[in-house]
mmCIF file of C-alpha atoms in Angstrom:
data_model
loop_
_atom_site.group_PDB
_atom_site.id
_atom_site.type_symbol
_atom_site.label_atom_id
_atom_site.label_comp_id
_atom_site.label_asym_id
_atom_site.label_seq_id
_atom_site.Cartn_x
_atom_site.Cartn_y
_atom_site.Cartn_z
ATOM 1 C CA MET A 1 -13.124 -32.463 -9.845
ATOM 2 C CA LYS A 2 -10.239 -34.200 -8.133
ATOM 3 C CA ILE A 3 -9.346 -32.407 -4.912
ATOM 4 C CA GLY A 4 -5.848 -32.896 -3.581
ATOM 5 C CA ASP A 5 -2.199 -31.961 -3.675
ATOM 6 C CA PRO A 6 -1.741 -28.978 -6.008
ATOM 7 C CA LEU A 7 1.665 -30.323 -7.072
ATOM 8 C CA ASP A 8 0.011 -33.480 -8.421
ATOM 9 C CA ARG A 9 -0.783 -32.796 -12.103
ATOM 10 C CA SER A 10 -3.959 -34.887 -11.886
ATOM 11 C CA THR A 11 -5.399 -32.572 -9.202
ATOM 12 C CA ASP A 12 -8.092 -30.163 -10.365
ATOM 13 C CA HIS A 13 -8.329 -28.120 -7.165
ATOM 14 C CA GLY A 14 -5.993 -27.805 -4.208
ATOM 15 C CA PRO A 15 -6.615 -26.297 -0.784
ATOM 16 C CA GLN A 16 -7.403 -22.666 -0.089
ATOM 17 C CA ASN A 17 -4.263 -20.823 0.964
ATOM 18 C CA HIS A 18 -5.372 -20.170 4.571
ATOM 19 C CA GLN A 19 -8.163 -20.806 7.106
ATOM 20 C CA ALA A 20 -9.542 -17.255 6.820
ATOM 21 C CA HIS A 21 -10.125 -17.659 3.088
ATOM 22 C CA LEU A 22 -11.868 -20.998 3.559
ATOM 23 C CA GLU A 23 -14.123 -19.414 6.205
ATOM 24 C CA LYS A 24 -14.887 -16.523 3.822
ATOM 25 C CA LEU A 25 -15.919 -19.014 1.121
ATOM 26 C CA LEU A 26 -18.218 -20.830 3.539
ATOM 27 C CA GLN A 27 -19.811 -17.481 4.481
ATOM 28 C CA TYR A 28 -20.135 -16.692 0.767
ATOM 29 C CA CYS A 29 -22.139 -19.909 0.342
ATOM 30 C CA GLU A 30 -24.306 -19.168 3.395
ATOM 31 C CA ALA A 31 -25.108 -15.717 1.962
ATOM 32 C CA GLY A 32 -26.124 -17.304 -1.338
ATOM 33 C CA VAL A 33 -28.567 -19.662 0.343
ATOM 34 C CA LYS A 34 -30.004 -16.859 2.528
ATOM 35 C CA GLU A 35 -30.595 -14.685 -0.554
ATOM 36 C CA GLY A 36 -32.504 -17.456 -2.315
ATOM 37 C CA ALA A 37 -29.963 -19.031 -4.667
ATOM 38 C CA THR A 38 -30.205 -22.818 -4.990
ATOM 39 C CA LEU A 39 -27.192 -24.740 -3.679
ATOM 40 C CA VAL A 40 -27.014 -27.680 -6.087
ATOM 41 C CA TYR A 41 -23.739 -29.192 -4.931
ATOM 42 C CA GLY A 42 -20.984 -28.588 -2.381
ATOM 43 C CA GLY A 43 -20.752 -25.548 -0.152
ATOM 44 C CA ARG A 44 -18.856 -27.346 2.609
ATOM 45 C CA GLN A 45 -15.319 -27.978 3.782
ATOM 46 C CA VAL A 46 -13.884 -31.333 2.723
ATOM 47 C CA HIS A 47 -13.256 -33.561 5.723
ATOM 48 C CA ARG A 48 -9.528 -34.094 5.418
ATOM 49 C CA PRO A 49 -6.451 -32.257 6.710
ATOM 50 C CA GLY A 50 -5.972 -28.849 5.089
ATOM 51 C CA PHE A 51 -8.218 -26.021 3.917
ATOM 52 C CA PHE A 52 -10.055 -27.923 1.189
ATOM 53 C CA MET A 53 -13.514 -26.928 -0.030
ATOM 54 C CA GLU A 54 -15.941 -28.973 -2.079
ATOM 55 C CA PRO A 55 -16.543 -27.809 -5.643
ATOM 56 C CA THR A 56 -19.766 -25.812 -5.346
ATOM 57 C CA VAL A 57 -22.566 -25.009 -7.796
ATOM 58 C CA PHE A 58 -25.368 -22.485 -7.294
ATOM 59 C CA THR A 59 -28.297 -21.988 -9.662
ATOM 60 C CA ASP A 60 -31.094 -19.407 -9.688
ATOM 61 C CA VAL A 61 -28.568 -16.662 -8.981
ATOM 62 C CA GLU A 62 -29.984 -13.209 -9.655
ATOM 63 C CA ASP A 63 -27.971 -10.114 -10.503
ATOM 64 C CA HIS A 64 -28.593 -8.344 -7.169
ATOM 65 C CA MET A 65 -27.287 -11.264 -5.099
ATOM 66 C CA TYR A 66 -23.954 -11.264 -3.316
ATOM 67 C CA LEU A 67 -22.945 -14.375 -5.292
ATOM 68 C CA ALA A 68 -23.364 -12.468 -8.563
ATOM 69 C CA LYS A 69 -21.485 -9.361 -7.452
ATOM 70 C CA GLU A 70 -18.421 -10.636 -5.588
ATOM 71 C CA GLU A 71 -15.396 -12.677 -6.641
ATOM 72 C CA SER A 72 -15.003 -15.768 -4.473
ATOM 73 C CA PHE A 73 -11.559 -17.001 -5.539
ATOM 74 C CA GLY A 74 -12.745 -20.474 -4.697
ATOM 75 C CA PRO A 75 -14.297 -23.514 -6.369
ATOM 76 C CA ILE A 76 -17.721 -21.883 -6.670
ATOM 77 C CA MET A 77 -19.759 -21.680 -9.881
ATOM 78 C CA VAL A 78 -22.833 -19.480 -10.119
ATOM 79 C CA ILE A 79 -25.390 -20.054 -12.854
ATOM 80 C CA SER A 80 -27.863 -17.357 -13.874
ATOM 81 C CA LYS A 81 -30.708 -17.652 -16.361
ATOM 82 C CA PHE A 82 -31.186 -15.366 -19.346
ATOM 83 C CA GLN A 83 -33.713 -14.930 -22.113
ATOM 84 C CA ASN A 84 -32.924 -17.109 -25.125
ATOM 85 C CA GLY A 85 -31.235 -15.016 -27.805
ATOM 86 C CA ASP A 86 -30.680 -11.933 -25.619
ATOM 87 C CA ILE A 87 -26.908 -11.875 -26.099
ATOM 88 C CA ASP A 88 -26.566 -8.116 -25.631
ATOM 89 C CA GLY A 89 -28.608 -8.341 -22.423
ATOM 90 C CA VAL A 90 -26.308 -11.076 -21.158
ATOM 91 C CA LEU A 91 -23.263 -8.952 -21.986
ATOM 92 C CA GLN A 92 -24.725 -5.952 -20.181
ATOM 93 C CA ARG A 93 -25.388 -8.089 -17.106
ATOM 94 C CA ALA A 94 -21.971 -9.763 -17.215
ATOM 95 C CA ASN A 95 -20.154 -6.443 -17.560
ATOM 96 C CA ASN A 96 -22.187 -4.771 -14.797
ATOM 97 C CA THR A 97 -19.604 -5.541 -12.138
ATOM 98 C CA GLU A 98 -16.501 -3.891 -10.795
ATOM 99 C CA TYR A 99 -14.536 -7.091 -11.454
ATOM 100 C CA GLY A 100 -13.212 -8.738 -14.603
ATOM 101 C CA LEU A 101 -10.644 -11.463 -14.040
ATOM 102 C CA ALA A 102 -12.020 -14.315 -16.127
ATOM 103 C CA SER A 103 -15.221 -15.428 -17.784
ATOM 104 C CA GLY A 104 -16.561 -18.471 -19.559
ATOM 105 C CA VAL A 105 -18.735 -18.905 -22.638
ATOM 106 C CA PHE A 106 -20.320 -22.219 -23.543
ATOM 107 C CA THR A 107 -21.951 -22.477 -26.969
ATOM 108 C CA ARG A 108 -21.985 -24.524 -30.168
ATOM 109 C CA ASP A 109 -22.016 -21.322 -32.251
ATOM 110 C CA ILE A 110 -18.423 -20.141 -32.784
ATOM 111 C CA SER A 111 -19.472 -16.778 -34.238
ATOM 112 C CA LYS A 112 -21.597 -16.158 -31.141
ATOM 113 C CA ALA A 113 -18.640 -17.166 -28.949
ATOM 114 C CA MET A 114 -16.391 -14.673 -30.733
ATOM 115 C CA TYR A 115 -19.027 -11.910 -30.550
ATOM 116 C CA VAL A 116 -19.398 -12.403 -26.798
ATOM 117 C CA SER A 117 -15.649 -12.835 -26.178
ATOM 118 C CA GLU A 118 -14.838 -9.533 -27.884
ATOM 119 C CA ARG A 119 -17.379 -7.654 -25.763
ATOM 120 C CA LEU A 120 -16.853 -9.214 -22.340
ATOM 121 C CA GLU A 121 -14.917 -6.936 -19.994
ATOM 122 C CA ALA A 122 -12.609 -9.633 -18.653
ATOM 123 C CA GLY A 123 -8.886 -10.268 -18.835
ATOM 124 C CA THR A 124 -9.435 -13.870 -19.935
ATOM 125 C CA VAL A 125 -12.344 -15.512 -21.734
ATOM 126 C CA PHE A 126 -12.576 -19.298 -21.815
ATOM 127 C CA VAL A 127 -14.761 -20.783 -24.591
ATOM 128 C CA ASN A 128 -16.256 -24.255 -24.068
ATOM 129 C CA THR A 129 -13.748 -24.909 -21.277
ATOM 130 C CA TYR A 130 -12.699 -23.230 -18.075
ATOM 131 C CA ASN A 131 -9.413 -22.580 -16.316
ATOM 132 C CA LYS A 132 -7.269 -24.218 -19.001
ATOM 133 C CA THR A 133 -4.231 -21.974 -19.289
ATOM 134 C CA ASP A 134 -0.850 -22.024 -20.941
ATOM 135 C CA VAL A 135 2.264 -20.368 -19.526
ATOM 136 C CA ALA A 136 2.778 -18.607 -22.860
ATOM 137 C CA ALA A 137 -0.638 -16.907 -22.628
ATOM 138 C CA PRO A 138 -0.899 -13.719 -20.570
ATOM 139 C CA PHE A 139 -3.291 -13.924 -17.619
ATOM 140 C CA GLY A 140 -4.692 -11.040 -15.617
ATOM 141 C CA GLY A 141 -7.821 -9.070 -14.964
ATOM 142 C CA VAL A 142 -9.386 -5.732 -15.738
ATOM 143 C CA LYS A 143 -11.284 -3.231 -13.578
ATOM 144 C CA GLN A 144 -10.782 -4.135 -9.882
ATOM 145 C CA SER A 145 -9.505 -7.611 -10.721
ATOM 146 C CA GLY A 146 -5.871 -6.787 -10.923
ATOM 147 C CA PHE A 147 -3.278 -4.737 -12.649
ATOM 148 C CA GLY A 148 -0.904 -6.070 -15.251
ATOM 149 C CA LYS A 149 -0.508 -9.603 -16.508
ATOM 150 C CA ASP A 150 1.053 -12.817 -15.258
ATOM 151 C CA LEU A 151 2.590 -15.334 -17.638
ATOM 152 C CA GLY A 152 3.501 -14.846 -21.259
ATOM 153 C CA GLU A 153 5.610 -12.131 -22.839
ATOM 154 C CA GLU A 154 3.295 -9.409 -21.485
ATOM 155 C CA ALA A 155 4.306 -10.336 -17.918
ATOM 156 C CA LEU A 156 7.868 -9.278 -18.683
ATOM 157 C CA ASN A 157 6.636 -5.731 -19.294
ATOM 158 C CA GLU A 158 5.919 -5.460 -15.565
ATOM 159 C CA TYR A 159 9.696 -5.507 -15.005
ATOM 160 C CA LEU A 160 10.593 -2.999 -17.682
ATOM 161 C CA LYS A 161 10.576 0.772 -17.753
ATOM 162 C CA THR A 162 9.856 2.383 -21.065
ATOM 163 C CA LYS A 163 11.528 5.699 -21.664
ATOM 164 C CA THR A 164 11.673 7.964 -24.681
ATOM 165 C CA VAL A 165 14.693 10.217 -25.064
ATOM 166 C CA THR A 166 14.640 12.877 -27.756
ATOM 167 C CA LEU A 167 17.973 14.513 -28.466
ATOM 168 C CA GLU A 168 18.866 17.179 -30.958
ATOM 169 C CA TYR A 169 22.590 17.171 -31.576
#
């Protein structure tokens, strides 16, 4: 991932929006290591001006861990193992959270991707990609991950009031 100026279209990840959020992300990574997740890459601040964090990958993340339960809002990927073929078990685990902003499915089987996408409790599901959005597509979460949608025609509904008037004349 290219880290840099968020206004540069070739940048994949810009800085965190403030020092407190960067510090929270670093604590998030420390908690993951303490709980036994494997830090494969990253987990540190980038040494340059600004609140930049290295893209971070954790493996061996178990469902009870802080990493699996909380949203980081940072460049942190957590990878959990599952039994081969246990799609419904994976869905149960994925949906067992109070959050639901976005999720990702990686598979060669398009029917499996559609099955999982329909059942994931998330506002956005990315299939064989991640974080590729279009301004015409609504974006927003479910559960505790937000109310309403940004982008797309659905976002305009946030500015409208719907009213029904019934009149007998």
